[in-house]
Amino acid sequence: MRRIGILTGGGDAPGLNAVIRAAAKVLFKHGVELIGFIDGYSGLVEKKYRVLDRWAISGLLHRGGTILGTNNRDNPFNYPVKENGKTVFKDMSDTAVKNLNDLNIESLIAIGGDGSLAIARELWEKGAKVIGVPKTIDNDLMGTEQTFGFDTAVTTATEALDKLHTTAESHHRVMVLELMGRYAGWIALYSGLAGGADVILIPEIPWKLENVVKKINQRKEEGKPFSIIVVAEGVKTPEGELVVKQRIDESGDPLRLGGIGQKVAKMVEDATGFETRVTVLGHLQRGGSPSPFDRILATRYGVAAAELALKGEYGVMVSLINGKIQKTSLAGLKTTTRNVPTDSEVIYAARKTGISFGD
Ligand code: F6P
């Protein structure tokens, strides 16, 4: 019986289960067995897996998270191993490739963001037959127009903005909403526009406090003594400082961003006299049921990945290009952040409708 493996790596994103389900449905039709590795690449290194049968994939379309578990630390090329009571980091990639061979797994579908897909590429270079599927709420991956999870995060953030509006208006306050997105402003831009923010600060556009203050005061003069500011976590202070909440050294991307919202709020309160409050939406953006768009995109990706696996086409990532599902070579995949283009038509529309980017 043919056997194909699947894993989910990095931070979770709504739609992971929908990819697993779609890939499984295609593979089962062809009599292929699907092996799900537990907790991302650590399951591959430690041979922790479960056979996914048709019951395991039932009821998954709308379910957030991942039934396989994941983590955004364990990398087979720099893997934590206990030695004499201490944790040391070792290259366990040979073990990972060997485990695939030992289990008679002909190829591996790796669903992940930039870190997990970089690992997928390195495993491919070592001889593992890998197919990547792009995931992240941040939408910051090169080689695809959109990752699944982003639309759901934008929906959640937009709902939060709708709620902040009513309380901001009642109390005549400035409300600051800090959103995820790492070094890119996709979530902040899209939800800020959808949620009617007055100011959107994103890492791609350097900002000045005086411009934000001007917008808030202008609204006050127009009879709107309240404002909503959306801040992406990757926004730097006007002095160019990146605000870091935590350092996780064993993670491929050790910095955990957070705290810029608080800084912006303090500056705005001091400069305008408006009472200001901060909401950090945090992991709510990663949780819950995927939106219909993400269910559909995840299903399209899952089907495409399974079809590539059946055909024996490896070393590629399924991607969305010009609205169509295509494939991108993992070898040629740039590892840099895909930022919001500052000449984006979405930014243009935001500016034309009076949103300030603080520039
Ligand atoms: O990449 C997804 C993401 O949610 C980022 O937006 C955020 O900066 C980071 O992961 C948070 O990571 P963790 O779950 O380790 O706190």
Short mmCIF file of C-alpha atoms and ligand atoms in Angstrom, two decimals:
data_model
loop_
_atom_site.label_atom_id
_atom_site.label_comp_id
_atom_site.label_asym_id
_atom_site.label_seq_id
_atom_site.Cartn_x
_atom_site.Cartn_y
_atom_site.Cartn_z
CA MET A 1 0.00 0.00 0.00
CA ARG A 2 1.31 3.48 -0.86
CA ARG A 3 1.96 5.68 2.18
CA ILE A 4 2.25 9.44 2.34
CA GLY A 5 3.09 11.52 5.41
CA ILE A 6 1.72 14.86 6.53
CA LEU A 7 2.68 17.31 9.28
CA THR A 8 1.76 20.78 10.47
CA GLY A 9 4.66 22.99 11.59
CA GLY A 10 5.09 26.47 13.11
CA GLY A 11 2.35 28.55 14.73
CA ASP A 12 -1.12 27.22 14.08
CA ALA A 13 -3.52 28.92 11.68
CA PRO A 14 -7.22 28.35 10.99
CA GLY A 15 -7.49 26.00 8.02
CA LEU A 16 -4.76 23.49 8.91
CA ASN A 17 -7.34 20.77 9.50
CA ALA A 18 -9.09 21.62 6.26
CA VAL A 19 -5.83 20.98 4.35
CA ILE A 20 -5.36 17.62 6.10
CA ARG A 21 -8.96 16.66 5.33
CA ALA A 22 -8.76 17.63 1.66
CA ALA A 23 -5.43 15.87 1.08
CA ALA A 24 -6.73 12.77 2.86
CA LYS A 25 -9.91 12.64 0.77
CA VAL A 26 -7.89 12.70 -2.47
CA LEU A 27 -5.35 10.15 -1.25
CA PHE A 28 -7.96 7.73 0.15
CA LYS A 29 -9.67 7.63 -3.26
CA HIS A 30 -6.39 6.28 -4.60
CA GLY A 31 -6.01 3.74 -1.82
CA VAL A 32 -3.09 5.63 -0.24
CA GLU A 33 -2.53 5.49 3.52
CA LEU A 34 -1.97 8.84 5.26
CA ILE A 35 0.43 9.06 8.19
CA GLY A 36 0.13 12.18 10.36
CA PHE A 37 3.25 13.15 12.33
CA ILE A 38 2.52 14.52 15.78
CA ASP A 39 3.60 18.02 16.87
CA GLY A 40 5.32 19.10 13.68
CA TYR A 41 8.88 18.11 12.89
CA SER A 42 9.42 16.66 16.37
CA GLY A 43 7.02 13.86 15.41
CA LEU A 44 9.18 13.14 12.38
CA VAL A 45 12.43 13.06 14.38
CA GLU A 46 10.93 11.00 17.20
CA LYS A 47 8.75 8.77 15.00
CA LYS A 48 5.56 9.89 16.72
CA TYR A 49 2.69 9.51 14.31
CA ARG A 50 -0.84 8.30 13.83
CA VAL A 51 -2.53 6.66 10.90
CA LEU A 52 -5.26 8.98 9.69
CA ASP A 53 -8.27 6.96 8.63
CA ARG A 54 -11.57 8.29 7.35
CA TRP A 55 -12.89 8.74 10.89
CA ALA A 56 -9.86 10.79 11.89
CA ILE A 57 -10.56 13.30 9.15
CA SER A 58 -14.28 13.54 9.74
CA GLY A 59 -15.68 16.87 10.97
CA LEU A 60 -12.47 18.77 10.28
CA LEU A 61 -13.51 21.41 7.76
CA HIS A 62 -14.64 23.96 10.30
CA ARG A 63 -12.31 22.97 13.13
CA GLY A 64 -9.57 25.46 14.09
CA GLY A 65 -6.06 24.48 15.24
CA THR A 66 -4.54 21.23 14.05
CA ILE A 67 -5.50 17.69 15.05
CA LEU A 68 -1.83 16.74 14.62
CA GLY A 69 -0.42 19.32 17.01
CA THR A 70 2.39 21.67 16.07
CA ASN A 71 5.21 23.73 17.52
CA ASN A 72 7.32 26.65 16.38
CA ARG A 73 10.58 25.54 17.99
CA ASP A 74 11.68 22.07 16.92
CA ASN A 75 13.92 22.01 13.87
CA PRO A 76 15.46 18.65 12.83
CA PHE A 77 18.64 20.49 11.80
CA ASN A 78 19.05 22.01 15.28
CA TYR A 79 17.09 19.69 17.51
CA PRO A 80 16.93 19.76 21.33
CA VAL A 81 18.30 16.52 22.79
CA LYS A 82 18.74 15.69 26.47
CA GLU A 83 22.33 14.67 27.32
CA ASN A 84 23.46 14.15 30.94
CA GLY A 85 20.42 16.05 32.17
CA LYS A 86 21.18 19.01 29.90
CA THR A 87 19.55 20.09 26.65
CA VAL A 88 21.95 20.27 23.72
CA PHE A 89 21.08 21.05 20.09
CA LYS A 90 21.99 18.48 17.45
CA ASP A 91 21.48 17.93 13.75
CA MET A 92 18.85 15.15 13.68
CA SER A 93 17.93 15.57 10.03
CA ASP A 94 19.42 12.18 9.06
CA THR A 95 17.09 10.58 11.61
CA ALA A 96 14.14 12.46 10.14
CA VAL A 97 14.90 11.23 6.61
CA LYS A 98 15.61 7.70 7.88
CA ASN A 99 12.28 7.62 9.72
CA LEU A 100 10.45 8.43 6.50
CA ASN A 101 12.27 5.57 4.78
CA ASP A 102 11.77 3.14 7.69
CA LEU A 103 8.06 3.85 7.67
CA ASN A 104 7.90 3.34 3.90
CA ILE A 105 6.57 6.86 3.44
CA GLU A 106 7.12 7.85 -0.15
CA SER A 107 6.63 11.59 0.33
CA LEU A 108 5.83 14.17 2.99
CA ILE A 109 3.30 17.01 2.83
CA ALA A 110 4.65 19.77 5.11
CA ILE A 111 2.15 22.48 5.96
CA GLY A 112 3.90 25.50 7.43
CA GLY A 113 5.13 29.06 7.32
CA ASP A 114 8.56 30.34 6.34
CA GLY A 115 10.45 28.44 9.06
CA SER A 116 8.73 25.10 8.42
CA LEU A 117 9.04 25.47 4.65
CA ALA A 118 12.74 26.31 4.94
CA ILE A 119 13.13 23.05 6.87
CA ALA A 120 11.09 21.27 4.17
CA ARG A 121 13.49 22.63 1.55
CA GLU A 122 16.55 21.44 3.51
CA LEU A 123 15.01 17.98 3.93
CA TRP A 124 14.32 17.92 0.18
CA GLU A 125 17.97 18.79 -0.45
CA LYS A 126 18.86 15.77 1.73
CA GLY A 127 16.75 13.46 -0.40
CA ALA A 128 13.34 13.54 1.32
CA LYS A 129 10.45 13.87 -1.12
CA VAL A 130 8.65 16.91 0.15
CA ILE A 131 5.67 19.04 -0.91
CA GLY A 132 5.01 22.30 0.93
CA VAL A 133 1.70 23.99 1.74
CA PRO A 134 1.87 27.70 2.72
CA LYS A 135 0.24 28.63 6.01
CA THR A 136 0.35 31.66 8.26
CA ILE A 137 -2.07 34.24 9.57
CA ASP A 138 0.63 36.83 8.81
CA ASN A 139 0.32 36.41 5.01
CA ASP A 140 4.02 37.25 4.78
CA LEU A 141 5.26 34.28 2.76
CA MET A 142 7.06 34.70 -0.55
CA GLY A 143 5.92 32.58 -3.52
CA THR A 144 2.17 32.87 -2.98
CA GLU A 145 -0.41 35.64 -3.09
CA GLN A 146 -2.16 34.43 0.01
CA THR A 147 -1.69 31.98 2.82
CA PHE A 148 -4.66 30.36 4.49
CA GLY A 149 -5.36 31.63 8.01
CA PHE A 150 -4.95 35.27 7.02
CA ASP A 151 -8.58 35.83 6.08
CA THR A 152 -9.79 34.40 9.39
CA ALA A 153 -7.36 36.56 11.37
CA VAL A 154 -8.58 39.63 9.46
CA THR A 155 -12.19 38.66 10.23
CA THR A 156 -11.44 38.29 13.95
CA ALA A 157 -9.59 41.61 14.06
CA THR A 158 -12.40 43.35 12.17
CA GLU A 159 -14.96 42.04 14.68
CA ALA A 160 -12.77 43.41 17.48
CA LEU A 161 -12.66 46.81 15.78
CA ASP A 162 -16.44 46.85 15.41
CA LYS A 163 -16.69 46.31 19.17
CA LEU A 164 -14.04 48.89 20.02
CA HIS A 165 -15.91 51.50 17.97
CA THR A 166 -18.99 51.54 20.16
CA THR A 167 -17.09 51.89 23.42
CA ALA A 168 -14.65 54.45 21.94
CA GLU A 169 -17.58 56.60 20.85
CA SER A 170 -19.43 56.32 24.18
CA HIS A 171 -16.40 57.34 26.26
CA HIS A 172 -14.84 59.79 23.78
CA ARG A 173 -11.64 57.81 23.92
CA VAL A 174 -8.83 56.81 21.64
CA MET A 175 -8.70 53.05 21.33
CA VAL A 176 -5.48 51.36 20.20
CA LEU A 177 -5.68 47.82 18.84
CA GLU A 178 -2.37 45.95 18.56
CA LEU A 179 -2.42 43.15 16.01
CA MET A 180 -0.10 40.29 15.02
CA GLY A 181 1.70 39.96 11.71
CA ARG A 182 5.41 39.87 12.67
CA TYR A 183 7.36 42.17 10.38
CA ALA A 184 4.50 42.69 7.90
CA GLY A 185 1.37 44.80 8.18
CA TRP A 186 -1.11 42.67 6.23
CA ILE A 187 -3.49 41.90 9.11
CA ALA A 188 -3.41 45.50 10.40
CA LEU A 189 -3.97 47.00 6.95
CA TYR A 190 -6.83 44.74 5.88
CA SER A 191 -8.70 44.70 9.19
CA GLY A 192 -8.04 48.40 9.73
CA LEU A 193 -9.66 49.17 6.41
CA ALA A 194 -12.53 46.72 6.97
CA GLY A 195 -13.07 47.90 10.55
CA GLY A 196 -13.04 51.63 9.83
CA ALA A 197 -9.84 52.55 11.70
CA ASP A 198 -8.82 56.20 11.63
CA VAL A 199 -5.11 55.51 11.85
CA ILE A 200 -3.28 52.37 10.69
CA LEU A 201 0.37 51.93 11.59
CA ILE A 202 2.24 49.21 9.72
CA PRO A 203 5.93 48.29 9.64
CA GLU A 204 6.17 49.19 5.95
CA ILE A 205 5.38 52.87 6.52
CA PRO A 206 7.50 54.89 8.99
CA TRP A 207 5.30 57.20 11.05
CA LYS A 208 5.49 60.38 13.08
CA LEU A 209 3.51 61.12 16.22
CA GLU A 210 2.60 64.63 15.02
CA ASN A 211 0.75 63.13 12.03
CA VAL A 212 -1.27 60.77 14.21
CA VAL A 213 -2.08 63.60 16.62
CA LYS A 214 -3.16 65.79 13.70
CA LYS A 215 -5.63 63.16 12.53
CA ILE A 216 -7.13 62.68 16.01
CA ASN A 217 -7.48 66.44 16.59
CA GLN A 218 -8.96 66.92 13.14
CA ARG A 219 -11.63 64.35 13.96
CA LYS A 220 -12.36 66.16 17.23
CA GLU A 221 -12.81 69.44 15.35
CA GLU A 222 -15.20 67.64 12.98
CA GLY A 223 -17.34 66.61 15.95
CA LYS A 224 -15.92 63.10 16.39
CA PRO A 225 -14.15 63.13 19.73
CA PHE A 226 -13.00 59.50 19.52
CA SER A 227 -10.59 57.59 17.30
CA ILE A 228 -9.44 54.08 16.54
CA ILE A 229 -5.76 53.32 15.94
CA VAL A 230 -4.64 49.95 14.60
CA VAL A 231 -0.99 49.11 15.23
CA ALA A 232 0.81 46.09 13.78
CA GLU A 233 3.11 44.43 16.33
CA GLY A 234 6.10 44.91 14.01
CA VAL A 235 5.77 48.71 13.92
CA LYS A 236 8.84 50.51 15.23
CA THR A 237 8.70 53.55 17.48
CA PRO A 238 9.32 56.88 15.70
CA GLU A 239 12.93 56.52 16.94
CA GLY A 240 13.23 53.19 15.10
CA GLU A 241 12.98 50.81 18.08
CA LEU A 242 11.40 47.39 17.53
CA VAL A 243 9.36 46.49 20.61
CA VAL A 244 10.05 42.95 21.77
CA LYS A 245 7.96 41.16 24.38
CA GLN A 246 9.99 37.99 24.81
CA ARG A 247 13.00 36.10 23.44
CA ILE A 248 12.68 32.37 22.80
CA ASP A 249 16.21 31.32 21.94
CA GLU A 250 15.40 27.79 20.79
CA SER A 251 12.92 29.09 18.21
CA GLY A 252 14.02 29.64 14.59
CA ASP A 253 12.60 33.15 14.90
CA PRO A 254 13.48 33.97 18.52
CA LEU A 255 11.84 37.39 18.89
CA ARG A 256 8.25 37.60 20.07
CA LEU A 257 7.00 41.07 19.22
CA GLY A 258 4.58 42.98 21.40
CA GLY A 259 4.19 46.20 23.33
CA ILE A 260 4.19 48.84 20.60
CA GLY A 261 0.43 49.39 21.17
CA GLN A 262 1.09 50.48 24.76
CA LYS A 263 3.84 52.86 23.64
CA VAL A 264 1.69 54.42 20.92
CA ALA A 265 -1.20 54.85 23.39
CA LYS A 266 1.00 56.64 25.94
CA MET A 267 2.44 58.98 23.32
CA VAL A 268 -1.02 59.77 21.93
CA GLU A 269 -2.57 60.31 25.37
CA ASP A 270 0.26 62.66 26.40
CA ALA A 271 0.08 64.61 23.15
CA THR A 272 -3.72 64.89 22.75
CA GLY A 273 -5.11 64.71 26.28
CA PHE A 274 -7.55 62.04 25.07
CA GLU A 275 -8.10 59.18 27.46
CA THR A 276 -6.57 56.21 25.64
CA ARG A 277 -6.94 52.45 26.09
CA VAL A 278 -5.09 49.52 24.53
CA THR A 279 -6.31 46.11 23.42
CA VAL A 280 -3.81 43.45 22.37
CA LEU A 281 -5.76 40.91 20.35
CA GLY A 282 -2.99 38.31 20.54
CA HIS A 283 -3.66 34.64 19.88
CA LEU A 284 -7.39 35.16 19.37
CA GLN A 285 -6.25 35.93 15.83
CA ARG A 286 -4.95 32.38 15.45
CA GLY A 287 -7.87 30.59 17.04
CA GLY A 288 -11.34 29.49 16.10
CA SER A 289 -13.05 28.23 12.97
CA PRO A 290 -11.58 29.15 9.60
CA SER A 291 -13.58 31.63 7.52
CA PRO A 292 -15.31 30.30 4.39
CA PHE A 293 -12.51 31.82 2.27
CA ASP A 294 -9.84 30.01 4.30
CA ARG A 295 -11.76 26.72 4.22
CA ILE A 296 -11.87 26.97 0.45
CA LEU A 297 -8.23 28.04 0.03
CA ALA A 298 -7.06 25.33 2.44
CA THR A 299 -9.12 22.73 0.57
CA ARG A 300 -7.68 23.84 -2.78
CA TYR A 301 -4.15 23.65 -1.35
CA GLY A 302 -4.78 20.23 0.20
CA VAL A 303 -6.16 18.78 -3.03
CA ALA A 304 -3.26 20.21 -5.06
CA ALA A 305 -0.64 18.92 -2.60
CA ALA A 306 -2.15 15.41 -2.65
CA GLU A 307 -2.29 15.40 -6.45
CA LEU A 308 1.38 16.40 -6.66
CA ALA A 309 2.23 13.62 -4.21
CA LEU A 310 0.28 11.10 -6.32
CA LYS A 311 2.09 12.26 -9.47
CA GLY A 312 5.47 12.17 -7.74
CA GLU A 313 6.28 15.88 -8.10
CA TYR A 314 8.41 16.95 -5.18
CA GLY A 315 10.49 19.89 -3.97
CA VAL A 316 7.61 22.28 -4.61
CA MET A 317 5.10 24.32 -2.63
CA VAL A 318 1.51 24.73 -3.73
CA SER A 319 0.71 28.42 -4.11
CA LEU A 320 -1.88 30.91 -5.22
CA ILE A 321 -0.72 32.90 -8.23
CA ASN A 322 -3.06 35.12 -10.23
CA GLY A 323 -5.93 33.57 -8.29
CA LYS A 324 -5.05 30.04 -9.47
CA ILE A 325 -3.46 27.17 -7.60
CA GLN A 326 0.01 26.60 -8.98
CA LYS A 327 3.32 25.29 -7.71
CA THR A 328 6.49 27.14 -6.74
CA SER A 329 9.89 25.50 -6.43
CA LEU A 330 11.00 25.18 -2.81
CA ALA A 331 14.61 25.64 -3.90
CA GLY A 332 13.87 29.06 -5.41
CA LEU A 333 11.64 30.21 -2.58
CA LYS A 334 12.92 33.47 -1.10
CA THR A 335 13.09 33.37 2.67
CA THR A 336 12.60 37.11 3.08
CA THR A 337 9.38 38.57 4.46
CA ARG A 338 6.70 39.38 1.88
CA ASN A 339 5.77 42.89 2.98
CA VAL A 340 2.79 45.00 1.99
CA PRO A 341 3.83 46.98 -1.10
CA THR A 342 3.57 50.65 -0.20
CA ASP A 343 2.09 51.40 -3.63
CA SER A 344 -0.65 48.81 -2.90
CA GLU A 345 -4.08 49.72 -4.20
CA VAL A 346 -5.49 48.82 -0.78
CA ILE A 347 -3.30 51.48 0.84
CA TYR A 348 -4.39 53.90 -1.88
CA ALA A 349 -8.08 53.24 -1.13
CA ALA A 350 -7.43 53.62 2.60
CA ARG A 351 -5.73 56.97 2.10
CA LYS A 352 -8.50 58.18 -0.21
CA THR A 353 -11.08 57.41 2.46
CA GLY A 354 -9.22 59.46 5.04
CA ILE A 355 -7.21 56.85 6.91
CA SER A 356 -3.89 58.14 8.19
CA PHE A 357 -0.76 55.97 8.08
CA GLY A 358 1.06 58.48 10.26
CA ASP A 359 3.41 59.48 7.43
O1 F6P B 1 3.47 33.82 12.78
C1 F6P B 1 2.25 33.78 13.45
C2 F6P B 1 2.33 34.55 14.73
O2 F6P B 1 1.05 34.50 15.35
C3 F6P B 1 2.81 35.99 14.61
O3 F6P B 1 1.82 36.85 14.11
C4 F6P B 1 3.25 36.27 16.01
O4 F6P B 1 4.23 37.29 16.01
C5 F6P B 1 3.83 34.95 16.47
O5 F6P B 1 3.27 33.96 15.62
C6 F6P B 1 3.53 34.61 17.89
O6 F6P B 1 4.20 33.43 18.21
P1 F6P B 1 3.90 32.57 19.51
O7 F6P B 1 2.67 31.75 19.24
O8 F6P B 1 5.13 31.73 19.67
O9 F6P B 1 3.68 33.53 20.63
#
